[in-house]
Coordinates of C-alpha atoms (C1' of nucleotides) in Angstrom, one line a residue:
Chain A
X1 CA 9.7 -12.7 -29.8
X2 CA 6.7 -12.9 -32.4
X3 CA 3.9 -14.0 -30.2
X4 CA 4.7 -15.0 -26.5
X5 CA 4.1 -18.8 -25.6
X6 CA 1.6 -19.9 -23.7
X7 CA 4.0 -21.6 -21.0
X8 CA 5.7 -18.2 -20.9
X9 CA 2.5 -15.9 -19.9
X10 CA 1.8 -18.5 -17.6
X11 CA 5.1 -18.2 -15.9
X12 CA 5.1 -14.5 -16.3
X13 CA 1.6 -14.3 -14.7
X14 CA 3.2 -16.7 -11.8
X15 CA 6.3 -15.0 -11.2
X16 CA 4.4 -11.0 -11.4
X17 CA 2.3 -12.5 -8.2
X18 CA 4.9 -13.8 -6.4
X19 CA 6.8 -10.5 -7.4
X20 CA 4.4 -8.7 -5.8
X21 CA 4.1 -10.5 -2.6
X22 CA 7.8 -10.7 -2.4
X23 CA 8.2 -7.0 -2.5
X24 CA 5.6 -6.1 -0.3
X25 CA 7.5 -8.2 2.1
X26 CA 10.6 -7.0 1.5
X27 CA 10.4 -3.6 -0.2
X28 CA 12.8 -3.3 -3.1
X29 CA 16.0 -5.1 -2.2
X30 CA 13.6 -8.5 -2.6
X31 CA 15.9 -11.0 -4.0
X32 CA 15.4 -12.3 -7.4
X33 CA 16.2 -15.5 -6.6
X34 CA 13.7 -15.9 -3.8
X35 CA 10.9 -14.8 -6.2
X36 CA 11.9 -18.0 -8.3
X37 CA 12.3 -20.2 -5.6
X38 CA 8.8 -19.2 -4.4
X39 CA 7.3 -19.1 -8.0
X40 CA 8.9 -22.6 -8.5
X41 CA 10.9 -21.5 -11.7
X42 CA 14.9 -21.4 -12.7
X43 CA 16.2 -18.1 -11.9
X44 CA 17.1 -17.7 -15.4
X45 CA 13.7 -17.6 -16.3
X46 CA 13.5 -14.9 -13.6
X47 CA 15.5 -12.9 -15.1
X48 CA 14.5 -13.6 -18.8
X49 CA 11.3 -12.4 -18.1
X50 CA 12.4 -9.1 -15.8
X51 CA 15.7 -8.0 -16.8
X52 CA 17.0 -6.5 -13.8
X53 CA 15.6 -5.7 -10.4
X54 CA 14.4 -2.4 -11.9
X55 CA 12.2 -3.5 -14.4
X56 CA 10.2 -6.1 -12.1
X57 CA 9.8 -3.2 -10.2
X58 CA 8.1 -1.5 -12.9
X59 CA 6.4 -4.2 -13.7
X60 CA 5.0 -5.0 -10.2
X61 CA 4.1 -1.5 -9.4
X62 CA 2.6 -1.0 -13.3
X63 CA -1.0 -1.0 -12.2
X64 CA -0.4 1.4 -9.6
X65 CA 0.8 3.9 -11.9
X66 CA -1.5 3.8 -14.4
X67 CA -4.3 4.4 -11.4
X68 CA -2.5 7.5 -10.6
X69 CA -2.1 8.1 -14.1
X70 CA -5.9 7.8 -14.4
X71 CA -6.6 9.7 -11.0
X72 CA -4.9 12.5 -12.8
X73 CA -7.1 12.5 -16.1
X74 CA -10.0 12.6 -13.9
X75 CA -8.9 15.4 -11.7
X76 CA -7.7 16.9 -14.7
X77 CA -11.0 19.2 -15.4
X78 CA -11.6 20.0 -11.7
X79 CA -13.2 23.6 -11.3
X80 CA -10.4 24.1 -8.5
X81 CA -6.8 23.5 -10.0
X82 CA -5.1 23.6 -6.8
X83 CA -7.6 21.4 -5.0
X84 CA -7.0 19.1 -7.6
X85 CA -3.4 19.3 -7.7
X86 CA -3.1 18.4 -3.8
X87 CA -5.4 15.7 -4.4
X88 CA -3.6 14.4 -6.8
X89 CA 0.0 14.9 -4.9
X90 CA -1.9 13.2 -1.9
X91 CA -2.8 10.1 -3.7
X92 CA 0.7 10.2 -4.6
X93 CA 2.4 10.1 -1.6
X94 CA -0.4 7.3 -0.4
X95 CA 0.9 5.3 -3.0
X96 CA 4.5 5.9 -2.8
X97 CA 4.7 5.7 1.3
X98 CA 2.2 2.3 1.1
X99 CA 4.0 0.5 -1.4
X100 CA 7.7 -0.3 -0.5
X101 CA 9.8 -0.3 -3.3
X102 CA 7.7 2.0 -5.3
X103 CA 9.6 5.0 -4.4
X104 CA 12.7 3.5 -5.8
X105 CA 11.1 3.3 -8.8
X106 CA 10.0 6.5 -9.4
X107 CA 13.6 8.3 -8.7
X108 CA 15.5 8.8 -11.6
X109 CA 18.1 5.8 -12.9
X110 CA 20.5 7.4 -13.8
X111 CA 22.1 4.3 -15.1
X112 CA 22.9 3.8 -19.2
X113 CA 20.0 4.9 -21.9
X114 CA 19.0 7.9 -19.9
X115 CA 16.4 8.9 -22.1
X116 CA 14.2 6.7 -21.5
X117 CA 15.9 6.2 -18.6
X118 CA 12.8 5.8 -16.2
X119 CA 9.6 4.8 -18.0
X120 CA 7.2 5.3 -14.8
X121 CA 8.5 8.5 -14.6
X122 CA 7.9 9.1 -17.9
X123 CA 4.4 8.1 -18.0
X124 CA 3.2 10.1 -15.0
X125 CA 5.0 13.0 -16.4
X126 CA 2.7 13.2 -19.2
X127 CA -0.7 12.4 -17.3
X128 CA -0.1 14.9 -14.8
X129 CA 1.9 17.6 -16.7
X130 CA -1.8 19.5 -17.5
X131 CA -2.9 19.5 -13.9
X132 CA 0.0 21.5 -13.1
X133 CA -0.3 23.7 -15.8
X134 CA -3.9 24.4 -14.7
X135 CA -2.3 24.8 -11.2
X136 CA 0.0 27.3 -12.7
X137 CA -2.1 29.2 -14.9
X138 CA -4.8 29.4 -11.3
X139 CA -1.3 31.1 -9.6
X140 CA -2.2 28.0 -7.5
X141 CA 2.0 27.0 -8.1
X142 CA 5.1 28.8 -9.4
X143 CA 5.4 29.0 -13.6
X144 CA 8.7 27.7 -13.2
X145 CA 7.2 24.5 -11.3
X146 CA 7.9 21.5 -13.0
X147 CA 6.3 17.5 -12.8
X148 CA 9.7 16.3 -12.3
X149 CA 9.9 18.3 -9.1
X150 CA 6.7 17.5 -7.5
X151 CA 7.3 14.0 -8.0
X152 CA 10.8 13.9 -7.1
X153 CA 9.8 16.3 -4.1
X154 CA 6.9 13.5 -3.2
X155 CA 9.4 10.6 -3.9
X156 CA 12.1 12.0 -1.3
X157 CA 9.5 12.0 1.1
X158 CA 8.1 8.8 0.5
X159 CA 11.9 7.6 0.5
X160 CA 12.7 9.5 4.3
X161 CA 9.7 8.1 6.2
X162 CA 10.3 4.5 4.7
X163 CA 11.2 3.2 8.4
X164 CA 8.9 5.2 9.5
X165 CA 6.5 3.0 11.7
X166 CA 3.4 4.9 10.1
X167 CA 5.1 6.1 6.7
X168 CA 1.5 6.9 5.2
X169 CA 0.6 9.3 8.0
X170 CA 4.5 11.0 8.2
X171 CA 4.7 10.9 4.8
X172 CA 1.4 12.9 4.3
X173 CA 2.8 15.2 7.4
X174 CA 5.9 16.0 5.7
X175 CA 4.1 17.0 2.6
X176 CA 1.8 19.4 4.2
X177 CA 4.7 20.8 5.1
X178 CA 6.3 21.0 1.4
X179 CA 2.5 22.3 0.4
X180 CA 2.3 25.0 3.1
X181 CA 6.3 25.9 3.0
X182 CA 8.4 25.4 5.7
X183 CA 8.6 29.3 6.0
X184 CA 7.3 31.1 3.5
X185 CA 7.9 34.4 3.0
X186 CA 4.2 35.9 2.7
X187 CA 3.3 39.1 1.3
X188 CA 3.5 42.0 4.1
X189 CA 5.8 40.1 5.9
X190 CA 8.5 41.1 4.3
X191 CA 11.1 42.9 7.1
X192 CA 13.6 43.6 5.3
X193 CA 15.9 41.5 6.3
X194 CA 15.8 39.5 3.1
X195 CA 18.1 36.6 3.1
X196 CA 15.2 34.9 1.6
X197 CA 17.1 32.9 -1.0
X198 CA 18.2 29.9 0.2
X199 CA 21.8 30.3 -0.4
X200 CA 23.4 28.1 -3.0
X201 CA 26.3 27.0 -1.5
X202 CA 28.0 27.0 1.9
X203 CA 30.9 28.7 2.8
X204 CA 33.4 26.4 1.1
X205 CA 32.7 23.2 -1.1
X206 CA 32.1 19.9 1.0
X207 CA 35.8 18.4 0.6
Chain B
X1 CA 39.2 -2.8 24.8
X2 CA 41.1 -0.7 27.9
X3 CA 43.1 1.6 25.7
X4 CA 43.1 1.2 21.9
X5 CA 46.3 -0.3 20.6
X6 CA 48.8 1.9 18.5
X7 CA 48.6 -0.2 15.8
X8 CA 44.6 -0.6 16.0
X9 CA 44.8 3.0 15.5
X10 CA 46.7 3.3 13.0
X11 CA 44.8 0.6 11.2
X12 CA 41.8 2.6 11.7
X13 CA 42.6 5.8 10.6
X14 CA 44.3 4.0 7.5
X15 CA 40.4 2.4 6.8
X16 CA 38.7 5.3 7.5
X17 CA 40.4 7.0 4.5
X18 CA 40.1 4.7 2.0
X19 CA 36.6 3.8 3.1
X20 CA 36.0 8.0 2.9
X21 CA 37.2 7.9 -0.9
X22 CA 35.6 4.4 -1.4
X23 CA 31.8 6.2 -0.6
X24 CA 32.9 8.9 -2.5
X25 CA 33.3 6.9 -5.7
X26 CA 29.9 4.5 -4.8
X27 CA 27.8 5.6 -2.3
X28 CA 26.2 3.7 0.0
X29 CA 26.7 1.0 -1.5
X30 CA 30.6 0.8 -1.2
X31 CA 31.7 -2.8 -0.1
X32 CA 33.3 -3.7 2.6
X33 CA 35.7 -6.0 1.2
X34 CA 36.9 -3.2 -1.4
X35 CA 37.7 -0.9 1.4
X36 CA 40.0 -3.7 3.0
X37 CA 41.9 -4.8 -0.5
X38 CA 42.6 -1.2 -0.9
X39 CA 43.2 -0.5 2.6
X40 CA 45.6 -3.5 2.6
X41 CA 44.2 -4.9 5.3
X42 CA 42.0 -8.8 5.9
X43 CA 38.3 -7.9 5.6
X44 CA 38.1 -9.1 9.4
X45 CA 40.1 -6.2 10.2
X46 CA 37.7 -3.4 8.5
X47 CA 34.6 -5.7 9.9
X48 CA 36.2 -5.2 13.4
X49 CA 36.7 -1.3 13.5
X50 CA 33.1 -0.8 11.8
X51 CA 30.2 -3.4 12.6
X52 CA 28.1 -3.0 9.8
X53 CA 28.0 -0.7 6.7
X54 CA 26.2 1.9 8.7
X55 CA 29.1 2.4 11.3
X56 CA 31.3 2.8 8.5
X57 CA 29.0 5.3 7.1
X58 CA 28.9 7.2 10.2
X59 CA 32.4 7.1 10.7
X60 CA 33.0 8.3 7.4
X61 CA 30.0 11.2 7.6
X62 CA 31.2 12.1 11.4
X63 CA 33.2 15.2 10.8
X64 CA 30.6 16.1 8.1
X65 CA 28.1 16.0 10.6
X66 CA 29.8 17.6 13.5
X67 CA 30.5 20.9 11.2
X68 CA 27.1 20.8 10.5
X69 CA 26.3 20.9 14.4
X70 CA 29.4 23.5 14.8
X71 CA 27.2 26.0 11.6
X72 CA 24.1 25.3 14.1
X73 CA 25.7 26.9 17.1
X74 CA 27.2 29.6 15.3
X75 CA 23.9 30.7 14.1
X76 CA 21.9 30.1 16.8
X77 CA 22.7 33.7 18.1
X78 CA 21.4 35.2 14.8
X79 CA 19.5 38.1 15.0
X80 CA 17.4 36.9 12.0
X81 CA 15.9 33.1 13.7
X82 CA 14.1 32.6 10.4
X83 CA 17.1 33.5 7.8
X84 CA 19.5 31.2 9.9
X85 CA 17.3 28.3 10.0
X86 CA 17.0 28.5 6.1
X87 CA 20.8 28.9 6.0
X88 CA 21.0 25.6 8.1
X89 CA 18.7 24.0 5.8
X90 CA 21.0 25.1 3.1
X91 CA 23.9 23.7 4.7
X92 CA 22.8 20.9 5.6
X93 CA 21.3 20.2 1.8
X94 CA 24.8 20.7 0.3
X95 CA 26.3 18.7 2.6
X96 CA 23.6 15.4 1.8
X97 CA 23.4 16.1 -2.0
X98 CA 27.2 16.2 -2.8
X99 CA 28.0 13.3 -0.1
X100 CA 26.9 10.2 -1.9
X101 CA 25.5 7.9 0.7
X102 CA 25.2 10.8 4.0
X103 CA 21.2 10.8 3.3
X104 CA 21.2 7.0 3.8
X105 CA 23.2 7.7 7.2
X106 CA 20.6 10.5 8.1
X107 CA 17.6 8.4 7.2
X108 CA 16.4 6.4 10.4
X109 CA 17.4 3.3 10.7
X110 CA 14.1 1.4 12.1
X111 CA 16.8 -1.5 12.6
X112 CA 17.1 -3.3 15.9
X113 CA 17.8 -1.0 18.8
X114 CA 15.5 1.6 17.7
X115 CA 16.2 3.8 20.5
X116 CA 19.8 5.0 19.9
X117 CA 18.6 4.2 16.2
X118 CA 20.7 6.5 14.4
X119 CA 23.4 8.4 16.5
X120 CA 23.7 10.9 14.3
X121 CA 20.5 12.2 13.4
X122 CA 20.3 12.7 17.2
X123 CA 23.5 15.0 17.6
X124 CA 22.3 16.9 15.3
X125 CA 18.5 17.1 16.1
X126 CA 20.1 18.2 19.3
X127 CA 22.3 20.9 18.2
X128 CA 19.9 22.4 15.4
X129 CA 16.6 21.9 18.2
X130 CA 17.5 25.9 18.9
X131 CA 17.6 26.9 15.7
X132 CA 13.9 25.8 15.2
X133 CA 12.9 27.1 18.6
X134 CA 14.1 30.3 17.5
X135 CA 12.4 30.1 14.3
X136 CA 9.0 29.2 15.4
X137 CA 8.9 31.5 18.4
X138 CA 9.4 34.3 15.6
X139 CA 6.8 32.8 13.5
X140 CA 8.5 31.3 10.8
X141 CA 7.9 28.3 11.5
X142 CA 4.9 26.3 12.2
X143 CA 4.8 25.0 16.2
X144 CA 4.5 21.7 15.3
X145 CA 7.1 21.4 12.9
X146 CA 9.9 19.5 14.5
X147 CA 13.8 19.0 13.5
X148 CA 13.1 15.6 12.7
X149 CA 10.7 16.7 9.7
X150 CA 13.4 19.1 8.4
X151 CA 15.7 16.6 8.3
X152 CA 13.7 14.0 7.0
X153 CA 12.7 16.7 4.2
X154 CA 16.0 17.4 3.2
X155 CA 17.1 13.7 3.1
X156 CA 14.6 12.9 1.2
X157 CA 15.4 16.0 -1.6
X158 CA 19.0 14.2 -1.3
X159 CA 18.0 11.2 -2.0
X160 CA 15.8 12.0 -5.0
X161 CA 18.0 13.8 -6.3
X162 CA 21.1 11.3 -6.1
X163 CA 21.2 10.5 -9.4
X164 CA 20.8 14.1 -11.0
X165 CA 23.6 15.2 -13.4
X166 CA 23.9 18.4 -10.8
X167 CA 22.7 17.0 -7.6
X168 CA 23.4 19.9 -5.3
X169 CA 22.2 22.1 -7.1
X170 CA 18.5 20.2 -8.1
X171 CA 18.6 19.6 -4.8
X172 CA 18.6 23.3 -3.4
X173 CA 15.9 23.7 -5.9
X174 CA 13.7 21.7 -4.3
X175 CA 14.6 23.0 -0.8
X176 CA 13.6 26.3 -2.3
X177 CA 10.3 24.9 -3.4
X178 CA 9.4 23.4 0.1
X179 CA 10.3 26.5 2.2
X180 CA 8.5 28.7 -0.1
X181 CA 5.8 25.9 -0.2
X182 CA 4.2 24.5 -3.3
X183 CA 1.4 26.2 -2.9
X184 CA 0.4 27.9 0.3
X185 CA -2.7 29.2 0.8
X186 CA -2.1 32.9 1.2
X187 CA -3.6 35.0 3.6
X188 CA -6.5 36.9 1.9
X189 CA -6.0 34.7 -1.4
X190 CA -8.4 32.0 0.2
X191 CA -11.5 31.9 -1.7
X192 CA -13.5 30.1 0.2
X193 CA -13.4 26.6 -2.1
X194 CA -11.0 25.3 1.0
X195 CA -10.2 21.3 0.3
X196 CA -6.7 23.2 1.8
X197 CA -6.3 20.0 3.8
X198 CA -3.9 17.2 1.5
X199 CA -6.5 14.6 1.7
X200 CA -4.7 12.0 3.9
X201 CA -5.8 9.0 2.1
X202 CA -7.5 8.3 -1.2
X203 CA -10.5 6.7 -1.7
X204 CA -9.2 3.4 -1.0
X205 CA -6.5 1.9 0.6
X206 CA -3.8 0.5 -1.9
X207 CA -4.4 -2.9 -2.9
Chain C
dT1 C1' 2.8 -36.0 -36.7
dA2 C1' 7.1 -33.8 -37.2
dC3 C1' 9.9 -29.9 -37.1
dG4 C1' 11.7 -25.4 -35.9
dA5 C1' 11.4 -21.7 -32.8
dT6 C1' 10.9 -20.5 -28.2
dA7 C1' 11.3 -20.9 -23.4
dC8 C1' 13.2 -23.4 -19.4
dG9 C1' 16.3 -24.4 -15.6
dG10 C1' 20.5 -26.2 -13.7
dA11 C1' 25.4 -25.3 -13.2
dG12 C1' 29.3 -22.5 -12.8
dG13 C1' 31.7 -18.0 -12.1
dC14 C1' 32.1 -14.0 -9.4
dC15 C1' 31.3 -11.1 -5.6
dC16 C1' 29.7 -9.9 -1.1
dC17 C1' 28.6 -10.4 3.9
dC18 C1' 29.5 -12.8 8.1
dG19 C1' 31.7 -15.6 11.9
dC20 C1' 35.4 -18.4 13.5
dC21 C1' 40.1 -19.5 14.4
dA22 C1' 44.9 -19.7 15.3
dG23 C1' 49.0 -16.8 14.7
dT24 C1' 51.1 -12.4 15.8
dT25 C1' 52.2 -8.2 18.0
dA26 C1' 52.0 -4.3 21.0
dG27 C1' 52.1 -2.7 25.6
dC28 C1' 53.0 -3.4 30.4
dA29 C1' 55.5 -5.3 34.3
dA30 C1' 59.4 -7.5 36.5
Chain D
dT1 C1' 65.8 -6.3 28.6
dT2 C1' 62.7 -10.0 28.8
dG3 C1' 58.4 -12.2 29.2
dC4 C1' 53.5 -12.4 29.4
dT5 C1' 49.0 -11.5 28.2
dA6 C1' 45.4 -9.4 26.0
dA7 C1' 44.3 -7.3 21.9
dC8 C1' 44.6 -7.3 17.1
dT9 C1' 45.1 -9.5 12.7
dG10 C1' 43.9 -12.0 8.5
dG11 C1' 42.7 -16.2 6.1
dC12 C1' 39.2 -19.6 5.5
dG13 C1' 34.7 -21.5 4.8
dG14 C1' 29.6 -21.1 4.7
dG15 C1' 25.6 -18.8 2.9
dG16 C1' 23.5 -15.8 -0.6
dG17 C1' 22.8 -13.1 -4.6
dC18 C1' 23.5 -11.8 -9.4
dC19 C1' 24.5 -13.1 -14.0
dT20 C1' 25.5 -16.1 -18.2
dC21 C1' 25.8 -20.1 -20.8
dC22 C1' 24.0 -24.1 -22.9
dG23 C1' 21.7 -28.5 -23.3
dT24 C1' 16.9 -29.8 -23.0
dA25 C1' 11.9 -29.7 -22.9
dT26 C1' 7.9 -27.7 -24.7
dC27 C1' 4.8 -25.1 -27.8
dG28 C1' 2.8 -23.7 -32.2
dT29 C1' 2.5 -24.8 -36.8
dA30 C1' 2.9 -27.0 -41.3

DNA sequence: TACGATACGGAGGCCCCCGCCAGTTAGCAA
DNA sequence: TTGCTAACTGGCGGGGGCCTCCGTATCGTA
């Protein structure tokens, strides 16, 4: 692959549209064959050009995440870390809840090379990584507070209220939620009772 | 169907269990047919006894989910509302992350009859309903927060966390993270700069 | 223009889901 | 015990999807 063909960005700039379309439809199970049907190329060429359902994922949602990505380099020298942090997780879970499929992308393969296992992933990671450091270093979130959780965190969300029949507006609900705490333990309110730590594991493994 | 046949039953419990270790070994995404070459049994057969992958599913997660409801009514009489809610939680979050394929049960269906959508989630919103009323009348929850979003919280923690080397345990790091909140606004720690609200949609609406 | 590299797409293999059909068997009654 | 009937069974075929191979068409260049 020196140079691509002209034929081929042509075809790749066809089938990315219908891509698109095709999973907005259809969310992320969109067939691969359908796309080329509807593109009006071989299925081979399909699958040349994306190998595997994953990466025309991460091709058709590429845009989006480089707009987050950017989102997060301007919020990045907000005078309020924590405002900027929520922004930022809000536009998120906009993003993730709209776009069917998108979700999917963003949780962890899992599959084969897993160190690069999830380029998306990746790529946030690093955009957003020093607006949660910010939001640490304002005591705005917990030192020990990673991108990987926030983003997984958003992503299971996003994933839940997929059948929602407003996912943007439960999705955004169920993140307040995460944002507030579902029951935090505030300072002063402490009884006593403790019990606080979530425990780790049941009674008796699941068999 | 008057009274089920001996050898129906016997057929079915025979499915069940191989369909049981069949999800354990691939999720979700087990296949029918697998579970009836194993089984020993026509695919027909299997198809009969469990109308879809999701009956299966439920089958399969039925006594999972029926301890879960038997751990709600034991600690519904808890002195401490807030601590057995959070023990639920904890339950219930060991149960979906080391289940493969019990989030994808617990997650609404949005298919057809979208009233009885998803028999489970409503036994259990049901049986844990308490629990929450318990918890919010003593503060520790918020009043509009509703079984349904803890649920959906958690099943989406599971399913993010699916493909984790150590899925229960990233999970219940997660949970942690939501009931202690991301970052709440304190008490006496709010200066005044607000934007406290997750802005519910960016700018613009995704393209 | 002619040639080599590159990209295309149809065909075939394999698997899965689904519905239909005729054969078989369990359970009940005489 | 012997039928009878309804329930249960399992194989078969259709419809798709995913994936790979390989002959062919096209592009870019010398």
């Amino acid at each position: 692959m020196t140079v691509r063909r002209a034929d081929a960005q042509r075809n790749y700039a066809r089938i990315l549209a219908v891509a698109e379309a095709e999973v907005a439809a259809h969310g992320a199970e969109a067939s691969l064959e359908q796309i080329a049907r509807v593109a009006g190329v071989g299925s081979a060429t399909v699958r040349r050009h994306f190998p595997g359902r994953r990466a025309m994922l991460q091709a058709v949602f590429h845009e989006r995440v480089e707009a987050l990505c950017a989102r997060a380099g301007e919020l990045e020298g907000a005078a309020d870390a924590r405002a900027a942090l929520l922004e930022w997780l809000g536009a998120l879970t906009t993003y993730a809840a709209s776009a069917r499929g998108m979700a999917d992308v963003l949780v962890p393969d899992g599959q084969a090379g897993a160190d690069h296992a999830n380029a998306c992933a990746a790529q946030i990671g690093g955009a957003v990584e020093p607006l949660v450091r910010n939001a640490a270093k304002a005591g705005a979130v917990g030192q020990d507070v990673t991108v990987a959780d926030l983003v997984a965190l958003v992503t299971g969300i996003a994933l839940a209220t997929e059948r929602h029949p407003d996912p943007v507006a439960e999705a955004h609900r169920l993140l307040a939620l995460a944002v507030q705490g579902i029951s935090p333990r505030l300072p002063g309110n402490d009884d006593g009772t403790a019990a606080d730590q979530v425990r780790h594991r049941p009674a008796q493994e699941v068999r």
